Every structure is written in structure tokens, then in C-alpha cells.
Amino acid sequence: MGTDVWYVGYGSNLSEQRFLCYIQGGTPRLGKKRNDGCTDRTLPKDNTHIAIHYPLYFALPGSNKKTTNWGHGGVAFISPHKDEETKTLCRMWKITKGQYIEVKKQEGSGWYNKEIEIGKEGGIPIYTITNKVDLANVLPPSEAYLKTIALGLRETCKLDNEEIADYLIEKKGINYNYPQKLDRAIRCMIACKSSKE
């Protein structure tokens, strides 16, 4: 049995700097909360992009309105129910099983309490985590959180600003707050601000 897994990030963990805070400790560039890191601080052995058929949305469990890291607004979850018509852009990180267990704990086992096995890559299992139900408390994400995702999408998928905005604008939690009548320039606000980082 192997000692590695692929861990799939679909929100802020698209960003290398943010994800490595879970591995080596530290505070995300645009976040507020310091992560402890893993006992084994070895960098991921590999990473690559992947698209999965689980819808992405932004919410918080219960009646929460903010997080200690990103402030007011929802964070990324995927529906636990597969939808072949949907593609969520992700980045998967090849880490040890021990690191994976510790990353899950840092993510918060109360919020991210369902593990989904996506498949295998090179004989190594691919896992991601989300909430066990589709959360009803849908909320728009904070600007800092959106910028972190935008940076990650650029790193991972080589998308330009308009492509990033087009991808994000349709997601539940964002589409409630940026209706279709908004012109393209405003829609691109999501991604364009990240270019200043």
C-alpha cells in the first residue's frame, strides 16, 4: 500500500502560497489566521490541475456570517452530489497520508466533514473534502477570498482575467450578488484586482 494521496483543492487551496500554509505553517497572503502546518513539513511531491463533476458554491454552515481567516462572507464548498454537467476547476496536491490527515484537521472537520474519492492517478487515490450536505446558508465570498481563488486559477489553469471572471460569476453565492445585467467590465472585477498582487 502506498504512502501518498492526491488532495484536491477547489477554493483557496488552488493557490500555492495558501496551501503551503497548511503544510509548512504560516498565514495566507490575504488571510488573517496562522496555520500550524503539518508535523511533516515536506513540500508536496507534485501538483496538477483537474476538473471534477461536483458543483462549486460559496456558503457557511449554520448561521455563520464570517470566518476568522477571510472575514465576512462564504467560503468554497462542493456539493456532495455528482453532476456530470458541471465542471469545477481544481488543483490536486500529491502529499503523504499523514499530511492529508493533518490538512483535513486544519480545514475543520466540522465544516468539511465528508470525504469524496474522485478516482486514482498513477495508482494513487484522489480525495477531496466538503460538507456532507448542500449548505443552505449561501453567502458571497469576501474580496480577499475571491482574489486568492483568482490567483490560484491563474497559477493552476493559466486562465486570463476574463476567463476567471466568467468561471466564478456563475457560481452559487456569487451569481446572487452579480446579476446578469452587470456589464463585462464589472464582472471582471473579481479577477482584475488579483493582477495587482
PDB file of C-alpha atoms in Angstrom:
ATOM      1  CA  MET A   1       0.000   0.000   0.000  1.00  0.00           C
ATOM      2  CA  GLY A   2       1.350   3.421  -0.954  1.00  0.00           C
ATOM      3  CA  THR A   3       2.017   6.260   1.446  1.00  0.00           C
ATOM      4  CA  ASP A   4       0.841   9.102  -0.807  1.00  0.00           C
ATOM      5  CA  VAL A   5      -2.522  10.594  -1.756  1.00  0.00           C
ATOM      6  CA  TRP A   6      -3.694  13.316  -4.084  1.00  0.00           C
ATOM      7  CA  TYR A   7      -5.585  16.029  -2.204  1.00  0.00           C
ATOM      8  CA  VAL A   8      -7.915  18.150  -4.354  1.00  0.00           C
ATOM      9  CA  GLY A   9      -8.334  21.855  -3.569  1.00  0.00           C
ATOM     10  CA  TYR A  10     -11.115  23.798  -5.304  1.00  0.00           C
ATOM     11  CA  GLY A  11     -11.218  27.070  -3.307  1.00  0.00           C
ATOM     12  CA  SER A  12      -8.336  28.976  -1.771  1.00  0.00           C
ATOM     13  CA  ASN A  13      -6.208  25.811  -1.960  1.00  0.00           C
ATOM     14  CA  LEU A  14      -5.823  26.458  -5.678  1.00  0.00           C
ATOM     15  CA  SER A  15      -3.198  28.981  -4.534  1.00  0.00           C
ATOM     16  CA  GLU A  16       0.225  27.508  -3.791  1.00  0.00           C
ATOM     17  CA  GLN A  17       1.105  30.083  -1.138  1.00  0.00           C
ATOM     18  CA  ARG A  18      -2.169  29.469   0.668  1.00  0.00           C
ATOM     19  CA  PHE A  19      -1.984  25.655   0.505  1.00  0.00           C
ATOM     20  CA  LEU A  20       1.599  25.555   1.735  1.00  0.00           C
ATOM     21  CA  CYS A  21       0.446  27.287   4.928  1.00  0.00           C
ATOM     22  CA  TYR A  22      -1.305  24.001   5.722  1.00  0.00           C
ATOM     23  CA  ILE A  23       1.914  22.066   5.088  1.00  0.00           C
ATOM     24  CA  GLN A  24       4.648  24.332   6.449  1.00  0.00           C
ATOM     25  CA  GLY A  25       2.680  26.701   8.656  1.00  0.00           C
ATOM     26  CA  GLY A  26       2.063  30.395   8.173  1.00  0.00           C
ATOM     27  CA  THR A  27      -0.628  32.911   7.273  1.00  0.00           C
ATOM     28  CA  PRO A  28      -2.206  33.158   3.812  1.00  0.00           C
ATOM     29  CA  ARG A  29      -1.110  36.294   1.957  1.00  0.00           C
ATOM     30  CA  LEU A  30      -4.614  37.770   2.018  1.00  0.00           C
ATOM     31  CA  GLY A  31      -5.883  35.931   5.099  1.00  0.00           C
ATOM     32  CA  LYS A  32      -5.730  36.611   8.819  1.00  0.00           C
ATOM     33  CA  LYS A  33      -5.326  33.227  10.515  1.00  0.00           C
ATOM     34  CA  ARG A  34      -1.989  31.488  11.015  1.00  0.00           C
ATOM     35  CA  ASN A  35      -1.961  27.771  10.276  1.00  0.00           C
ATOM     36  CA  ASP A  36       0.117  25.387  12.379  1.00  0.00           C
ATOM     37  CA  GLY A  37       1.279  23.313   9.443  1.00  0.00           C
ATOM     38  CA  CYS A  38       1.916  19.580   9.429  1.00  0.00           C
ATOM     39  CA  THR A  39       4.273  17.526  11.567  1.00  0.00           C
ATOM     40  CA  ASP A  40       5.984  16.562   8.303  1.00  0.00           C
ATOM     41  CA  ARG A  41       6.664  19.857   6.541  1.00  0.00           C
ATOM     42  CA  THR A  42       7.997  18.295   3.355  1.00  0.00           C
ATOM     43  CA  LEU A  43       6.719  20.125   0.278  1.00  0.00           C
ATOM     44  CA  PRO A  44       4.155  18.352  -1.943  1.00  0.00           C
ATOM     45  CA  LYS A  45       5.799  15.917  -4.330  1.00  0.00           C
ATOM     46  CA  ASP A  46       3.752  17.141  -7.261  1.00  0.00           C
ATOM     47  CA  ASN A  47       0.660  19.117  -8.237  1.00  0.00           C
ATOM     48  CA  THR A  48      -1.518  19.396 -11.308  1.00  0.00           C
ATOM     49  CA  HIS A  49      -4.910  20.664 -12.426  1.00  0.00           C
ATOM     50  CA  ILE A  50      -8.046  18.547 -12.530  1.00  0.00           C
ATOM     51  CA  ALA A  51     -11.738  19.177 -13.255  1.00  0.00           C
ATOM     52  CA  ILE A  52     -14.332  17.371 -11.155  1.00  0.00           C
ATOM     53  CA  HIS A  53     -18.084  16.929 -11.610  1.00  0.00           C
ATOM     54  CA  TYR A  54     -19.233  18.360  -8.286  1.00  0.00           C
ATOM     55  CA  PRO A  55     -20.786  21.875  -8.314  1.00  0.00           C
ATOM     56  CA  LEU A  56     -18.831  24.633  -6.582  1.00  0.00           C
ATOM     57  CA  TYR A  57     -20.663  27.134  -4.361  1.00  0.00           C
ATOM     58  CA  PHE A  58     -19.954  29.592  -1.539  1.00  0.00           C
ATOM     59  CA  ALA A  59     -21.583  29.294   1.875  1.00  0.00           C
ATOM     60  CA  LEU A  60     -21.049  28.808   5.596  1.00  0.00           C
ATOM     61  CA  PRO A  61     -22.542  26.177   7.914  1.00  0.00           C
ATOM     62  CA  GLY A  62     -25.377  27.099  10.268  1.00  0.00           C
ATOM     63  CA  SER A  63     -25.990  30.813  10.669  1.00  0.00           C
ATOM     64  CA  ASN A  64     -22.324  31.822  10.455  1.00  0.00           C
ATOM     65  CA  LYS A  65     -21.588  35.017   8.551  1.00  0.00           C
ATOM     66  CA  LYS A  66     -17.776  35.136   8.651  1.00  0.00           C
ATOM     67  CA  THR A  67     -14.593  33.149   9.183  1.00  0.00           C
ATOM     68  CA  THR A  68     -11.571  34.028  11.306  1.00  0.00           C
ATOM     69  CA  ASN A  69      -9.333  33.800   8.254  1.00  0.00           C
ATOM     70  CA  TRP A  70     -11.248  35.567   5.482  1.00  0.00           C
ATOM     71  CA  GLY A  71     -13.691  37.806   7.350  1.00  0.00           C
ATOM     72  CA  HIS A  72     -17.314  38.273   6.309  1.00  0.00           C
ATOM     73  CA  GLY A  73     -18.560  36.015   3.543  1.00  0.00           C
ATOM     74  CA  GLY A  74     -18.844  32.431   2.431  1.00  0.00           C
ATOM     75  CA  VAL A  75     -16.085  30.003   1.571  1.00  0.00           C
ATOM     76  CA  ALA A  76     -15.891  27.321  -1.087  1.00  0.00           C
ATOM     77  CA  PHE A  77     -17.702  24.007  -0.853  1.00  0.00           C
ATOM     78  CA  ILE A  78     -18.684  21.485  -3.468  1.00  0.00           C
ATOM     79  CA  SER A  79     -21.985  19.658  -3.493  1.00  0.00           C
ATOM     80  CA  PRO A  80     -21.600  16.084  -2.229  1.00  0.00           C
ATOM     81  CA  HIS A  81     -23.776  15.057  -5.187  1.00  0.00           C
ATOM     82  CA  LYS A  82     -22.092  14.450  -8.515  1.00  0.00           C
ATOM     83  CA  ASP A  83     -23.379  16.329 -11.563  1.00  0.00           C
ATOM     84  CA  GLU A  84     -21.895  15.260 -14.893  1.00  0.00           C
ATOM     85  CA  GLU A  85     -22.984  18.564 -16.468  1.00  0.00           C
ATOM     86  CA  THR A  86     -20.808  20.563 -14.078  1.00  0.00           C
ATOM     87  CA  LYS A  87     -17.047  21.101 -14.099  1.00  0.00           C
ATOM     88  CA  THR A  88     -15.260  22.546 -11.086  1.00  0.00           C
ATOM     89  CA  LEU A  89     -11.651  23.561 -11.706  1.00  0.00           C
ATOM     90  CA  CYS A  90      -9.283  22.227  -9.087  1.00  0.00           C
ATOM     91  CA  ARG A  91      -5.652  21.684  -8.193  1.00  0.00           C
ATOM     92  CA  MET A  92      -4.537  18.395  -6.740  1.00  0.00           C
ATOM     93  CA  TRP A  93      -1.539  18.107  -4.482  1.00  0.00           C
ATOM     94  CA  LYS A  94       0.478  14.915  -4.033  1.00  0.00           C
ATOM     95  CA  ILE A  95       1.158  14.656  -0.299  1.00  0.00           C
ATOM     96  CA  THR A  96       1.621  11.909   2.269  1.00  0.00           C
ATOM     97  CA  LYS A  97      -1.313  10.263   4.002  1.00  0.00           C
ATOM     98  CA  GLY A  98      -0.107  11.752   7.268  1.00  0.00           C
ATOM     99  CA  GLN A  99      -0.070  15.252   5.808  1.00  0.00           C
ATOM    100  CA  TYR A 100      -3.530  14.687   4.330  1.00  0.00           C
ATOM    101  CA  ILE A 101      -4.944  13.791   7.745  1.00  0.00           C
ATOM    102  CA  GLU A 102      -3.440  16.938   9.272  1.00  0.00           C
ATOM    103  CA  VAL A 103      -4.597  19.169   6.409  1.00  0.00           C
ATOM    104  CA  LYS A 104      -8.160  17.902   6.931  1.00  0.00           C
ATOM    105  CA  LYS A 105      -7.949  18.767  10.632  1.00  0.00           C
ATOM    106  CA  GLN A 106      -6.729  22.285   9.837  1.00  0.00           C
ATOM    107  CA  GLU A 107      -9.539  22.732   7.312  1.00  0.00           C
ATOM    108  CA  GLY A 108     -12.041  21.989  10.081  1.00  0.00           C
ATOM    109  CA  SER A 109     -13.652  18.577  10.406  1.00  0.00           C
ATOM    110  CA  GLY A 110     -16.952  20.135  11.500  1.00  0.00           C
ATOM    111  CA  TRP A 111     -17.347  22.089   8.276  1.00  0.00           C
ATOM    112  CA  TYR A 112     -15.552  19.749   5.886  1.00  0.00           C
ATOM    113  CA  ASN A 113     -16.962  16.507   7.214  1.00  0.00           C
ATOM    114  CA  LYS A 114     -17.368  14.424   4.065  1.00  0.00           C
ATOM    115  CA  GLU A 115     -14.563  12.811   2.110  1.00  0.00           C
ATOM    116  CA  ILE A 116     -15.071  12.068  -1.573  1.00  0.00           C
ATOM    117  CA  GLU A 117     -12.798   9.733  -3.507  1.00  0.00           C
ATOM    118  CA  ILE A 118     -12.568  11.152  -7.015  1.00  0.00           C
ATOM    119  CA  GLY A 119     -10.599   8.285  -8.542  1.00  0.00           C
ATOM    120  CA  LYS A 120      -6.933   7.443  -8.963  1.00  0.00           C
ATOM    121  CA  GLU A 121      -3.947   8.965 -10.723  1.00  0.00           C
ATOM    122  CA  GLY A 122      -0.913   6.764 -11.251  1.00  0.00           C
ATOM    123  CA  GLY A 123      -2.423   4.242  -8.857  1.00  0.00           C
ATOM    124  CA  ILE A 124      -2.648   6.881  -6.112  1.00  0.00           C
ATOM    125  CA  PRO A 125      -6.116   7.711  -4.713  1.00  0.00           C
ATOM    126  CA  ILE A 126      -7.528  11.202  -5.256  1.00  0.00           C
ATOM    127  CA  TYR A 127      -9.529  12.703  -2.380  1.00  0.00           C
ATOM    128  CA  THR A 128     -11.325  15.919  -1.628  1.00  0.00           C
ATOM    129  CA  ILE A 129     -13.487  17.076   1.265  1.00  0.00           C
ATOM    130  CA  THR A 130     -16.672  19.095   1.621  1.00  0.00           C
ATOM    131  CA  ASN A 131     -19.742  19.299   3.818  1.00  0.00           C
ATOM    132  CA  LYS A 132     -21.951  16.210   3.919  1.00  0.00           C
ATOM    133  CA  VAL A 133     -24.985  18.260   2.856  1.00  0.00           C
ATOM    134  CA  ASP A 134     -25.637  21.104   0.420  1.00  0.00           C
ATOM    135  CA  LEU A 135     -25.458  24.082   2.778  1.00  0.00           C
ATOM    136  CA  ALA A 136     -28.430  26.438   2.763  1.00  0.00           C
ATOM    137  CA  ASN A 137     -26.545  29.438   4.163  1.00  0.00           C
ATOM    138  CA  VAL A 138     -25.265  30.655   0.788  1.00  0.00           C
ATOM    139  CA  LEU A 139     -23.124  33.797   1.093  1.00  0.00           C
ATOM    140  CA  PRO A 140     -20.951  35.862  -1.246  1.00  0.00           C
ATOM    141  CA  PRO A 141     -17.241  35.395  -0.544  1.00  0.00           C
ATOM    142  CA  SER A 142     -15.024  38.205   0.682  1.00  0.00           C
ATOM    143  CA  GLU A 143     -12.829  40.109  -1.745  1.00  0.00           C
ATOM    144  CA  ALA A 144      -9.695  38.635  -0.148  1.00  0.00           C
ATOM    145  CA  TYR A 145     -11.013  35.107  -0.585  1.00  0.00           C
ATOM    146  CA  LEU A 146     -12.021  35.720  -4.207  1.00  0.00           C
ATOM    147  CA  LYS A 147      -8.634  37.209  -5.008  1.00  0.00           C
ATOM    148  CA  THR A 148      -6.901  34.179  -3.512  1.00  0.00           C
ATOM    149  CA  ILE A 149      -9.005  31.879  -5.693  1.00  0.00           C
ATOM    150  CA  ALA A 150      -8.346  34.044  -8.754  1.00  0.00           C
ATOM    151  CA  LEU A 151      -4.606  33.860  -8.156  1.00  0.00           C
ATOM    152  CA  GLY A 152      -4.871  30.097  -7.796  1.00  0.00           C
ATOM    153  CA  LEU A 153      -6.849  29.734 -11.014  1.00  0.00           C
ATOM    154  CA  ARG A 154      -4.223  31.715 -12.863  1.00  0.00           C
ATOM    155  CA  GLU A 155      -1.417  29.562 -11.417  1.00  0.00           C
ATOM    156  CA  THR A 156      -3.184  26.261 -11.953  1.00  0.00           C
ATOM    157  CA  CYS A 157      -5.216  26.618 -15.141  1.00  0.00           C
ATOM    158  CA  LYS A 158      -3.411  29.532 -16.832  1.00  0.00           C
ATOM    159  CA  LEU A 159      -6.691  31.419 -17.190  1.00  0.00           C
ATOM    160  CA  ASP A 160      -6.721  35.111 -18.028  1.00  0.00           C
ATOM    161  CA  ASN A 161      -8.773  37.653 -16.084  1.00  0.00           C
ATOM    162  CA  GLU A 162     -11.900  37.388 -18.226  1.00  0.00           C
ATOM    163  CA  GLU A 163     -11.835  33.594 -18.144  1.00  0.00           C
ATOM    164  CA  ILE A 164     -11.509  33.653 -14.353  1.00  0.00           C
ATOM    165  CA  ALA A 165     -14.422  36.056 -14.039  1.00  0.00           C
ATOM    166  CA  ASP A 166     -16.569  34.021 -16.429  1.00  0.00           C
ATOM    167  CA  TYR A 167     -15.882  30.895 -14.393  1.00  0.00           C
ATOM    168  CA  LEU A 168     -16.615  32.448 -10.999  1.00  0.00           C
ATOM    169  CA  ILE A 169     -19.594  34.611 -11.927  1.00  0.00           C
ATOM    170  CA  GLU A 170     -21.862  31.589 -12.444  1.00  0.00           C
ATOM    171  CA  LYS A 171     -21.214  30.002  -9.036  1.00  0.00           C
ATOM    172  CA  LYS A 172     -23.913  29.984  -6.374  1.00  0.00           C
ATOM    173  CA  GLY A 173     -23.077  32.679  -3.841  1.00  0.00           C
ATOM    174  CA  ILE A 174     -21.561  34.923  -6.482  1.00  0.00           C
ATOM    175  CA  ASN A 175     -24.351  34.856  -9.058  1.00  0.00           C
ATOM    176  CA  TYR A 176     -26.803  36.026  -6.394  1.00  0.00           C
ATOM    177  CA  ASN A 177     -24.779  39.199  -5.994  1.00  0.00           C
ATOM    178  CA  TYR A 178     -23.557  39.890  -9.515  1.00  0.00           C
ATOM    179  CA  PRO A 179     -26.717  39.623 -11.675  1.00  0.00           C
ATOM    180  CA  GLN A 180     -26.562  39.170 -15.435  1.00  0.00           C
ATOM    181  CA  LYS A 181     -27.309  42.839 -16.115  1.00  0.00           C
ATOM    182  CA  LEU A 182     -23.808  43.753 -14.948  1.00  0.00           C
ATOM    183  CA  ASP A 183     -21.534  44.525 -17.851  1.00  0.00           C
ATOM    184  CA  ARG A 184     -18.346  42.610 -18.598  1.00  0.00           C
ATOM    185  CA  ALA A 185     -16.052  45.175 -17.006  1.00  0.00           C
ATOM    186  CA  ILE A 186     -17.762  44.858 -13.625  1.00  0.00           C
ATOM    187  CA  ARG A 187     -17.898  41.082 -13.919  1.00  0.00           C
ATOM    188  CA  CYS A 188     -14.139  41.047 -14.472  1.00  0.00           C
ATOM    189  CA  MET A 189     -13.624  42.947 -11.215  1.00  0.00           C
ATOM    190  CA  ILE A 190     -13.304  39.583  -9.469  1.00  0.00           C
ATOM    191  CA  ALA A 191     -10.183  38.675 -11.373  1.00  0.00           C
ATOM    192  CA  CYS A 192      -8.694  42.018 -12.393  1.00  0.00           C
ATOM    193  CA  LYS A 193      -7.955  43.078  -8.830  1.00  0.00           C
ATOM    194  CA  SER A 194      -5.808  39.990  -8.388  1.00  0.00           C
ATOM    195  CA  SER A 195      -3.449  41.218 -11.115  1.00  0.00           C
ATOM    196  CA  LYS A 196      -2.203  43.888  -8.702  1.00  0.00           C
ATOM    197  CA  GLU A 197      -0.837  41.279  -6.302  1.00  0.00           C
TER     198      GLU A 197
END
